[in-house]
Amino acid sequence: MNESGDTRYELYYWNGIQGRGEFVRLAFEEAGVPYVDVARLPPKKGGGDIAIQRLLEGEGPGLLPFAPPLLKVGELVLAQVANILFFVGPRLGLAPESEAARAEVNQLQLTIADFIAEVHDTHHPIAVGKRYETQKVAARRRAAFFVEHRLPRFLSYFEDVLARNTRARGRFLVGNSLTYADLSMFQTLTGLEYAFPTAFGLLAPSLPRLSALRARVEARPKIAAYLGSEQRLPNNESDIFRRYPELDAAPARRDS
Ligand SMILES: N[C@@H](CCC(=O)N[C@@H](CS)C(=O)NCC(=O)O)C(=O)O
């Protein structure tokens, strides 16, 4: 089922960063289905971060959400990126037809969520609510392990998923058409390149299918238009993907 266009979709996500909201934005952008980015509206028009707080405090309908991104669709308020995408994916034409393949896409999306949580924990290894500067020593230790072990493990896993999808000759993660998991993979790869330029740069040559997937997503007309627009916020150090050189891999030594 594809979206007919008369449903009102409201995304609630913190102002000023791409964050986890971006995984949801990319799906709507690719589908060309309008959505309201509520917190980016002025508070006078019901926007601002206060609009998110209201939903978190139970002022909205439905199930009480724990953390943004939130998607409000009528009386439904959904949280958890993977859950939001599982719900809107079929409506946006970004999910496979079969129930089994939809579960597979969801499985990948949940693995991306795990990956993102580990990226976040490189700069916040001790306390989510405390500033990076208060946990820098632990962050260095955490990031060193992440860069050496977890980053290659996650990336080579997704590379292998593409390689095994012979049906699509490695062009998509699942099935033979684009799904929201492919868009999320793109977002993850661009974020990693920003945050860990050295570590990611060292791994990239061993990830030809992921690199090609990223380039293909980036070149899709609606995604390209979105990436070039003001709606696409630049990476910054309040976001999940942060460029702290001390957390990146040391550049390879040249012994000449
Ligand atoms: N697993 C959740 C994580 C949600 C999450 O951590 N949201 C962040 C912003 S990206 C937040 O505001 N968290 C507040 C909190 O955990 O108290 C998802 O994938 O949506």
PDB file of C-alpha atoms and ligand atoms in Angstrom:
ATOM      1  CA  MET A   1       0.000   0.000   0.000  1.00  0.00           C
ATOM      2  CA  ASN A   2       1.375   3.406  -0.880  1.00  0.00           C
ATOM      3  CA  GLU A   3       0.517   6.620   0.899  1.00  0.00           C
ATOM      4  CA  SER A   4      -2.448   8.459  -0.594  1.00  0.00           C
ATOM      5  CA  GLY A   5      -1.379  11.850   0.744  1.00  0.00           C
ATOM      6  CA  ASP A   6      -4.183  12.837   3.124  1.00  0.00           C
ATOM      7  CA  THR A   7      -2.673  11.475   6.344  1.00  0.00           C
ATOM      8  CA  ARG A   8      -0.964  14.055   8.559  1.00  0.00           C
ATOM      9  CA  TYR A   9       2.411  12.849   9.833  1.00  0.00           C
ATOM     10  CA  GLU A  10       4.041  14.819  12.632  1.00  0.00           C
ATOM     11  CA  LEU A  11       7.667  14.121  13.527  1.00  0.00           C
ATOM     12  CA  TYR A  12       8.837  15.288  16.936  1.00  0.00           C
ATOM     13  CA  TYR A  13      12.593  15.465  17.301  1.00  0.00           C
ATOM     14  CA  TRP A  14      15.081  17.748  19.079  1.00  0.00           C
ATOM     15  CA  ASN A  15      15.960  20.918  17.238  1.00  0.00           C
ATOM     16  CA  GLY A  16      19.440  21.559  15.902  1.00  0.00           C
ATOM     17  CA  ILE A  17      20.694  18.047  15.207  1.00  0.00           C
ATOM     18  CA  GLN A  18      20.105  15.266  12.684  1.00  0.00           C
ATOM     19  CA  GLY A  19      20.087  12.692  15.468  1.00  0.00           C
ATOM     20  CA  ARG A  20      17.804   9.710  15.360  1.00  0.00           C
ATOM     21  CA  GLY A  21      15.107  11.847  13.780  1.00  0.00           C
ATOM     22  CA  GLU A  22      17.076  11.789  10.549  1.00  0.00           C
ATOM     23  CA  PHE A  23      16.368   8.102   9.960  1.00  0.00           C
ATOM     24  CA  VAL A  24      12.671   8.946   9.884  1.00  0.00           C
ATOM     25  CA  ARG A  25      13.148  12.115   7.820  1.00  0.00           C
ATOM     26  CA  LEU A  26      15.038  10.242   5.102  1.00  0.00           C
ATOM     27  CA  ALA A  27      12.156   7.804   4.643  1.00  0.00           C
ATOM     28  CA  PHE A  28       9.613  10.605   4.193  1.00  0.00           C
ATOM     29  CA  GLU A  29      11.975  12.525   1.927  1.00  0.00           C
ATOM     30  CA  GLU A  30      12.619   9.527  -0.318  1.00  0.00           C
ATOM     31  CA  ALA A  31       8.902   8.787  -0.534  1.00  0.00           C
ATOM     32  CA  GLY A  32       8.045  12.418  -1.228  1.00  0.00           C
ATOM     33  CA  VAL A  33       5.332  12.220   1.434  1.00  0.00           C
ATOM     34  CA  PRO A  34       4.846  15.461   3.407  1.00  0.00           C
ATOM     35  CA  TYR A  35       5.489  15.478   7.152  1.00  0.00           C
ATOM     36  CA  VAL A  36       5.591  18.228   9.726  1.00  0.00           C
ATOM     37  CA  ASP A  37       8.889  18.578  11.600  1.00  0.00           C
ATOM     38  CA  VAL A  38       7.088  19.936  14.633  1.00  0.00           C
ATOM     39  CA  ALA A  39       9.990  21.075  16.837  1.00  0.00           C
ATOM     40  CA  ARG A  40      11.339  23.163  13.970  1.00  0.00           C
ATOM     41  CA  LEU A  41       8.171  25.235  13.909  1.00  0.00           C
ATOM     42  CA  PRO A  42       8.211  28.384  16.015  1.00  0.00           C
ATOM     43  CA  PRO A  43       6.795  27.886  19.545  1.00  0.00           C
ATOM     44  CA  LYS A  44       3.999  30.342  18.625  1.00  0.00           C
ATOM     45  CA  LYS A  45       2.867  27.756  16.070  1.00  0.00           C
ATOM     46  CA  GLY A  46       3.075  24.834  18.479  1.00  0.00           C
ATOM     47  CA  GLY A  47       6.725  24.064  17.733  1.00  0.00           C
ATOM     48  CA  GLY A  48      10.018  24.119  19.607  1.00  0.00           C
ATOM     49  CA  ASP A  49      11.419  21.442  21.895  1.00  0.00           C
ATOM     50  CA  ILE A  50       8.582  22.235  24.300  1.00  0.00           C
ATOM     51  CA  ALA A  51       6.236  20.424  21.897  1.00  0.00           C
ATOM     52  CA  ILE A  52       8.279  17.253  22.423  1.00  0.00           C
ATOM     53  CA  GLN A  53       8.282  17.718  26.188  1.00  0.00           C
ATOM     54  CA  ARG A  54       4.501  17.916  26.158  1.00  0.00           C
ATOM     55  CA  LEU A  55       4.213  14.531  24.477  1.00  0.00           C
ATOM     56  CA  LEU A  56       6.820  13.047  26.828  1.00  0.00           C
ATOM     57  CA  GLU A  57       4.806  14.348  29.764  1.00  0.00           C
ATOM     58  CA  GLY A  58       1.683  12.626  28.537  1.00  0.00           C
ATOM     59  CA  GLU A  59      -0.183  15.548  27.008  1.00  0.00           C
ATOM     60  CA  GLY A  60      -0.672  13.666  23.760  1.00  0.00           C
ATOM     61  CA  PRO A  61      -2.980  10.781  22.943  1.00  0.00           C
ATOM     62  CA  GLY A  62      -2.208   7.079  23.126  1.00  0.00           C
ATOM     63  CA  LEU A  63       0.690   5.232  24.687  1.00  0.00           C
ATOM     64  CA  LEU A  64       3.128   7.331  26.719  1.00  0.00           C
ATOM     65  CA  PRO A  65       6.436   7.543  24.790  1.00  0.00           C
ATOM     66  CA  PHE A  66       9.860   7.346  26.473  1.00  0.00           C
ATOM     67  CA  ALA A  67      12.148   9.261  24.109  1.00  0.00           C
ATOM     68  CA  PRO A  68      12.119  10.951  20.712  1.00  0.00           C
ATOM     69  CA  PRO A  69      11.966  10.585  17.782  1.00  0.00           C
ATOM     70  CA  LEU A  70       8.186  10.409  18.017  1.00  0.00           C
ATOM     71  CA  LEU A  71       5.767  10.156  15.150  1.00  0.00           C
ATOM     72  CA  LYS A  72       2.219  11.317  15.712  1.00  0.00           C
ATOM     73  CA  VAL A  73      -0.349   9.993  13.272  1.00  0.00           C
ATOM     74  CA  GLY A  74      -3.834  10.945  14.392  1.00  0.00           C
ATOM     75  CA  GLU A  75      -4.349   9.440  17.844  1.00  0.00           C
ATOM     76  CA  LEU A  76      -1.240   7.293  17.584  1.00  0.00           C
ATOM     77  CA  VAL A  77       2.085   8.417  19.053  1.00  0.00           C
ATOM     78  CA  LEU A  78       4.892   6.055  18.120  1.00  0.00           C
ATOM     79  CA  ALA A  79       8.434   5.995  19.478  1.00  0.00           C
ATOM     80  CA  GLN A  80      11.591   3.986  18.683  1.00  0.00           C
ATOM     81  CA  VAL A  81      13.101   4.579  15.235  1.00  0.00           C
ATOM     82  CA  ALA A  82      12.797   0.947  14.167  1.00  0.00           C
ATOM     83  CA  ASN A  83       9.175   0.803  15.262  1.00  0.00           C
ATOM     84  CA  ILE A  84       8.287   4.074  13.523  1.00  0.00           C
ATOM     85  CA  LEU A  85       9.890   2.844  10.299  1.00  0.00           C
ATOM     86  CA  PHE A  86       8.216  -0.552  10.600  1.00  0.00           C
ATOM     87  CA  PHE A  87       4.889   1.293  10.750  1.00  0.00           C
ATOM     88  CA  VAL A  88       5.441   3.846   7.992  1.00  0.00           C
ATOM     89  CA  GLY A  89       7.687   1.737   5.727  1.00  0.00           C
ATOM     90  CA  PRO A  90       4.832  -0.024   3.891  1.00  0.00           C
ATOM     91  CA  ARG A  91       2.829   3.211   3.684  1.00  0.00           C
ATOM     92  CA  LEU A  92       5.805   4.971   2.103  1.00  0.00           C
ATOM     93  CA  GLY A  93       6.560   2.170  -0.369  1.00  0.00           C
ATOM     94  CA  LEU A  94       9.828   1.454   1.451  1.00  0.00           C
ATOM     95  CA  ALA A  95       9.129  -2.026   2.781  1.00  0.00           C
ATOM     96  CA  PRO A  96       8.890  -5.376   1.009  1.00  0.00           C
ATOM     97  CA  GLU A  97       5.539  -7.032   0.372  1.00  0.00           C
ATOM     98  CA  SER A  98       6.001 -10.204   2.363  1.00  0.00           C
ATOM     99  CA  GLU A  99       5.674 -10.460   6.117  1.00  0.00           C
ATOM    100  CA  ALA A 100       8.909 -12.457   6.297  1.00  0.00           C
ATOM    101  CA  ALA A 101      10.914  -9.865   4.372  1.00  0.00           C
ATOM    102  CA  ARG A 102       9.413  -7.080   6.493  1.00  0.00           C
ATOM    103  CA  ALA A 103      10.666  -8.861   9.592  1.00  0.00           C
ATOM    104  CA  GLU A 104      14.108  -9.106   7.991  1.00  0.00           C
ATOM    105  CA  VAL A 105      14.187  -5.370   7.281  1.00  0.00           C
ATOM    106  CA  ASN A 106      13.134  -4.746  10.870  1.00  0.00           C
ATOM    107  CA  GLN A 107      15.912  -7.024  12.093  1.00  0.00           C
ATOM    108  CA  LEU A 108      18.486  -4.962  10.185  1.00  0.00           C
ATOM    109  CA  GLN A 109      16.974  -1.722  11.441  1.00  0.00           C
ATOM    110  CA  LEU A 110      17.240  -2.977  15.024  1.00  0.00           C
ATOM    111  CA  THR A 111      20.874  -3.905  14.396  1.00  0.00           C
ATOM    112  CA  ILE A 112      21.462  -0.380  13.088  1.00  0.00           C
ATOM    113  CA  ALA A 113      19.855   0.905  16.316  1.00  0.00           C
ATOM    114  CA  ASP A 114      22.321  -1.182  18.345  1.00  0.00           C
ATOM    115  CA  PHE A 115      25.172   0.181  16.245  1.00  0.00           C
ATOM    116  CA  ILE A 116      24.016   3.784  16.746  1.00  0.00           C
ATOM    117  CA  ALA A 117      23.769   3.244  20.500  1.00  0.00           C
ATOM    118  CA  GLU A 118      27.387   2.080  20.544  1.00  0.00           C
ATOM    119  CA  VAL A 119      28.461   5.129  18.514  1.00  0.00           C
ATOM    120  CA  HIS A 120      26.689   7.329  21.054  1.00  0.00           C
ATOM    121  CA  ASP A 121      28.400   5.560  23.933  1.00  0.00           C
ATOM    122  CA  THR A 122      31.867   6.344  22.562  1.00  0.00           C
ATOM    123  CA  HIS A 123      31.390   9.957  23.681  1.00  0.00           C
ATOM    124  CA  HIS A 124      29.006   9.220  26.567  1.00  0.00           C
ATOM    125  CA  PRO A 125      30.326   5.984  28.108  1.00  0.00           C
ATOM    126  CA  ILE A 126      29.393   6.835  31.704  1.00  0.00           C
ATOM    127  CA  ALA A 127      26.329   9.073  31.856  1.00  0.00           C
ATOM    128  CA  VAL A 128      23.899  10.061  29.101  1.00  0.00           C
ATOM    129  CA  GLY A 129      22.910  13.206  30.966  1.00  0.00           C
ATOM    130  CA  LYS A 130      26.438  14.496  31.663  1.00  0.00           C
ATOM    131  CA  ARG A 131      28.642  16.471  29.293  1.00  0.00           C
ATOM    132  CA  TYR A 132      31.330  14.814  27.194  1.00  0.00           C
ATOM    133  CA  GLU A 133      33.983  16.889  28.969  1.00  0.00           C
ATOM    134  CA  THR A 134      33.173  15.133  32.267  1.00  0.00           C
ATOM    135  CA  GLN A 135      33.769  11.651  30.823  1.00  0.00           C
ATOM    136  CA  LYS A 136      36.620  12.159  28.393  1.00  0.00           C
ATOM    137  CA  VAL A 137      38.990   9.629  29.937  1.00  0.00           C
ATOM    138  CA  ALA A 138      36.433   6.812  29.818  1.00  0.00           C
ATOM    139  CA  ALA A 139      35.371   7.955  26.347  1.00  0.00           C
ATOM    140  CA  ARG A 140      38.885   7.429  25.019  1.00  0.00           C
ATOM    141  CA  ARG A 141      38.980   3.890  26.346  1.00  0.00           C
ATOM    142  CA  ARG A 142      35.511   3.109  25.089  1.00  0.00           C
ATOM    143  CA  ALA A 143      36.168   4.617  21.658  1.00  0.00           C
ATOM    144  CA  ALA A 144      39.460   2.769  21.253  1.00  0.00           C
ATOM    145  CA  PHE A 145      37.675  -0.551  21.678  1.00  0.00           C
ATOM    146  CA  PHE A 146      34.818   0.563  19.443  1.00  0.00           C
ATOM    147  CA  VAL A 147      37.111   1.660  16.630  1.00  0.00           C
ATOM    148  CA  GLU A 148      39.260  -1.452  16.813  1.00  0.00           C
ATOM    149  CA  HIS A 149      36.608  -4.116  17.303  1.00  0.00           C
ATOM    150  CA  ARG A 150      32.983  -3.034  17.083  1.00  0.00           C
ATOM    151  CA  LEU A 151      33.162  -0.693  14.102  1.00  0.00           C
ATOM    152  CA  PRO A 152      34.736  -3.317  11.797  1.00  0.00           C
ATOM    153  CA  ARG A 153      32.437  -6.018  13.177  1.00  0.00           C
ATOM    154  CA  PHE A 154      29.233  -4.082  12.444  1.00  0.00           C
ATOM    155  CA  LEU A 155      30.415  -2.807   9.062  1.00  0.00           C
ATOM    156  CA  SER A 156      31.671  -6.157   7.814  1.00  0.00           C
ATOM    157  CA  TYR A 157      28.371  -7.696   8.929  1.00  0.00           C
ATOM    158  CA  PHE A 158      26.370  -5.270   6.761  1.00  0.00           C
ATOM    159  CA  GLU A 159      28.825  -5.761   3.881  1.00  0.00           C
ATOM    160  CA  ASP A 160      28.204  -9.516   4.157  1.00  0.00           C
ATOM    161  CA  VAL A 161      24.424  -8.983   4.196  1.00  0.00           C
ATOM    162  CA  LEU A 162      24.723  -7.131   0.886  1.00  0.00           C
ATOM    163  CA  ALA A 163      27.013  -9.821  -0.548  1.00  0.00           C
ATOM    164  CA  ARG A 164      24.525 -12.547   0.356  1.00  0.00           C
ATOM    165  CA  ASN A 165      21.624 -10.733  -1.263  1.00  0.00           C
ATOM    166  CA  THR A 166      22.436 -12.216  -4.640  1.00  0.00           C
ATOM    167  CA  ARG A 167      18.846 -11.631  -5.765  1.00  0.00           C
ATOM    168  CA  ALA A 168      19.627  -7.936  -5.972  1.00  0.00           C
ATOM    169  CA  ARG A 169      23.305  -8.440  -6.833  1.00  0.00           C
ATOM    170  CA  GLY A 170      24.200  -6.712  -3.590  1.00  0.00           C
ATOM    171  CA  ARG A 171      22.345  -3.533  -4.446  1.00  0.00           C
ATOM    172  CA  PHE A 172      19.917  -3.599  -1.500  1.00  0.00           C
ATOM    173  CA  LEU A 173      20.085  -5.051   1.979  1.00  0.00           C
ATOM    174  CA  VAL A 174      16.830  -6.992   1.587  1.00  0.00           C
ATOM    175  CA  GLY A 175      14.962  -8.037  -1.551  1.00  0.00           C
ATOM    176  CA  ASN A 176      15.381  -6.316  -4.863  1.00  0.00           C
ATOM    177  CA  SER A 177      14.158  -2.823  -4.139  1.00  0.00           C
ATOM    178  CA  LEU A 178      15.037   0.025  -1.807  1.00  0.00           C
ATOM    179  CA  THR A 179      13.820  -0.199   1.784  1.00  0.00           C
ATOM    180  CA  TYR A 180      14.058   2.154   4.728  1.00  0.00           C
ATOM    181  CA  ALA A 181      16.967   0.031   6.039  1.00  0.00           C
ATOM    182  CA  ASP A 182      19.028   1.033   2.984  1.00  0.00           C
ATOM    183  CA  LEU A 183      18.319   4.697   3.757  1.00  0.00           C
ATOM    184  CA  SER A 184      19.300   4.194   7.389  1.00  0.00           C
ATOM    185  CA  MET A 185      22.500   2.455   6.304  1.00  0.00           C
ATOM    186  CA  PHE A 186      23.322   5.495   4.185  1.00  0.00           C
ATOM    187  CA  GLN A 187      22.757   7.766   7.182  1.00  0.00           C
ATOM    188  CA  THR A 188      24.924   5.569   9.384  1.00  0.00           C
ATOM    189  CA  LEU A 189      27.792   5.541   6.877  1.00  0.00           C
ATOM    190  CA  THR A 190      27.775   9.309   6.388  1.00  0.00           C
ATOM    191  CA  GLY A 191      27.734   9.788  10.148  1.00  0.00           C
ATOM    192  CA  LEU A 192      30.607   7.390  10.697  1.00  0.00           C
ATOM    193  CA  GLU A 193      32.704   9.089   8.052  1.00  0.00           C
ATOM    194  CA  TYR A 194      32.105  12.399   9.813  1.00  0.00           C
ATOM    195  CA  ALA A 195      32.816  11.124  13.320  1.00  0.00           C
ATOM    196  CA  PHE A 196      35.670   8.710  12.651  1.00  0.00           C
ATOM    197  CA  PRO A 197      37.335   9.907   9.438  1.00  0.00           C
ATOM    198  CA  THR A 198      40.536   7.952  10.020  1.00  0.00           C
ATOM    199  CA  ALA A 199      39.030   4.703  11.273  1.00  0.00           C
ATOM    200  CA  PHE A 200      36.287   4.751   8.670  1.00  0.00           C
ATOM    201  CA  GLY A 201      38.723   5.696   5.914  1.00  0.00           C
ATOM    202  CA  LEU A 202      40.913   2.717   6.782  1.00  0.00           C
ATOM    203  CA  LEU A 203      37.944   0.329   6.601  1.00  0.00           C
ATOM    204  CA  ALA A 204      36.214   1.781   3.542  1.00  0.00           C
ATOM    205  CA  PRO A 205      38.325  -0.041   0.910  1.00  0.00           C
ATOM    206  CA  SER A 206      37.166  -3.367   2.366  1.00  0.00           C
ATOM    207  CA  LEU A 207      33.504  -2.334   2.089  1.00  0.00           C
ATOM    208  CA  PRO A 208      32.843  -1.988  -1.658  1.00  0.00           C
ATOM    209  CA  ARG A 209      29.155  -2.932  -1.516  1.00  0.00           C
ATOM    210  CA  LEU A 210      28.366  -0.589   1.361  1.00  0.00           C
ATOM    211  CA  SER A 211      30.239   2.228  -0.388  1.00  0.00           C
ATOM    212  CA  ALA A 212      28.254   1.610  -3.565  1.00  0.00           C
ATOM    213  CA  LEU A 213      24.965   1.476  -1.638  1.00  0.00           C
ATOM    214  CA  ARG A 214      25.791   4.760   0.010  1.00  0.00           C
ATOM    215  CA  ALA A 215      26.598   6.403  -3.326  1.00  0.00           C
ATOM    216  CA  ARG A 216      23.402   5.093  -4.899  1.00  0.00           C
ATOM    217  CA  VAL A 217      21.217   6.381  -2.065  1.00  0.00           C
ATOM    218  CA  GLU A 218      22.987   9.739  -2.127  1.00  0.00           C
ATOM    219  CA  ALA A 219      22.281  10.053  -5.862  1.00  0.00           C
ATOM    220  CA  ARG A 220      18.564   9.305  -5.638  1.00  0.00           C
ATOM    221  CA  PRO A 221      16.890  12.497  -6.850  1.00  0.00           C
ATOM    222  CA  LYS A 222      14.710  13.177  -3.805  1.00  0.00           C
ATOM    223  CA  ILE A 223      17.481  12.315  -1.352  1.00  0.00           C
ATOM    224  CA  ALA A 224      19.980  14.468  -3.286  1.00  0.00           C
ATOM    225  CA  ALA A 225      17.528  17.382  -3.234  1.00  0.00           C
ATOM    226  CA  TYR A 226      16.986  16.939   0.489  1.00  0.00           C
ATOM    227  CA  LEU A 227      20.712  16.713   1.246  1.00  0.00           C
ATOM    228  CA  GLY A 228      21.246  19.967  -0.618  1.00  0.00           C
ATOM    229  CA  SER A 229      18.431  21.750   1.199  1.00  0.00           C
ATOM    230  CA  GLU A 230      18.426  23.775   4.411  1.00  0.00           C
ATOM    231  CA  GLN A 231      16.327  21.087   6.049  1.00  0.00           C
ATOM    232  CA  ARG A 232      19.383  18.842   6.163  1.00  0.00           C
ATOM    233  CA  LEU A 233      21.323  20.118   9.148  1.00  0.00           C
ATOM    234  CA  PRO A 234      25.112  19.867   9.178  1.00  0.00           C
ATOM    235  CA  ASN A 235      26.798  17.380  11.498  1.00  0.00           C
ATOM    236  CA  ASN A 236      27.776  18.921  14.805  1.00  0.00           C
ATOM    237  CA  GLU A 237      29.144  18.053  18.228  1.00  0.00           C
ATOM    238  CA  SER A 238      25.753  17.972  19.954  1.00  0.00           C
ATOM    239  CA  ASP A 239      24.681  15.100  17.731  1.00  0.00           C
ATOM    240  CA  ILE A 240      25.132  11.340  17.903  1.00  0.00           C
ATOM    241  CA  PHE A 241      27.967  11.347  15.391  1.00  0.00           C
ATOM    242  CA  ARG A 242      30.571  13.747  16.818  1.00  0.00           C
ATOM    243  CA  ARG A 243      33.968  14.539  15.450  1.00  0.00           C
ATOM    244  CA  TYR A 244      36.343  14.352  18.390  1.00  0.00           C
ATOM    245  CA  PRO A 245      39.775  13.561  16.922  1.00  0.00           C
ATOM    246  CA  GLU A 246      40.892  12.010  20.212  1.00  0.00           C
ATOM    247  CA  LEU A 247      38.213   9.309  19.788  1.00  0.00           C
ATOM    248  CA  ASP A 248      39.139   8.426  16.212  1.00  0.00           C
ATOM    249  CA  ALA A 249      41.793   5.860  15.293  1.00  0.00           C
ATOM    250  CA  ALA A 250      45.353   7.101  15.175  1.00  0.00           C
ATOM    251  CA  PRO A 251      46.359   7.713  11.566  1.00  0.00           C
ATOM    252  CA  ALA A 252      48.351   4.803  10.137  1.00  0.00           C
ATOM    253  CA  ARG A 253      52.080   5.255  10.758  1.00  0.00           C
ATOM    254  CA  ARG A 254      54.258   5.600   7.734  1.00  0.00           C
ATOM    255  CA  ASP A 255      57.597   3.916   8.382  1.00  0.00           C
ATOM    256  CA  SER A 256      59.696   4.915   5.465  1.00  0.00           C
TER     257      SER A 256
HETATM  258  N1  LIG B   1      16.110   3.267  21.018  1.00  0.00           N
HETATM  259  C1  LIG B   1      15.548   4.579  20.835  1.00  0.00           C
HETATM  260  C2  LIG B   1      16.486   5.596  21.432  1.00  0.00           C
HETATM  261  C3  LIG B   1      15.819   6.922  21.634  1.00  0.00           C
HETATM  262  C4  LIG B   1      16.783   7.939  22.224  1.00  0.00           C
HETATM  263  O1  LIG B   1      17.793   7.618  22.869  1.00  0.00           O
HETATM  264  N2  LIG B   1      16.463   9.216  21.994  1.00  0.00           N
HETATM  265  C5  LIG B   1      17.321  10.294  22.446  1.00  0.00           C
HETATM  266  C6  LIG B   1      17.491  11.333  21.370  1.00  0.00           C
HETATM  267  S1  LIG B   1      18.294  10.617  19.960  1.00  0.00           S
HETATM  268  C7  LIG B   1      16.697  10.952  23.651  1.00  0.00           C
HETATM  269  O2  LIG B   1      16.198  12.050  23.599  1.00  0.00           O
HETATM  270  N3  LIG B   1      16.774  10.265  24.778  1.00  0.00           N
HETATM  271  C8  LIG B   1      16.271  10.769  26.015  1.00  0.00           C
HETATM  272  C9  LIG B   1      16.381   9.727  27.086  1.00  0.00           C
HETATM  273  O3  LIG B   1      16.844   8.613  26.799  1.00  0.00           O
HETATM  274  O4  LIG B   1      16.021  10.046  28.211  1.00  0.00           O
HETATM  275  C10 LIG B   1      15.294   4.833  19.343  1.00  0.00           C
HETATM  276  O5  LIG B   1      15.934   4.166  18.509  1.00  0.00           O
HETATM  277  O6  LIG B   1      14.445   5.665  19.003  1.00  0.00           O
END
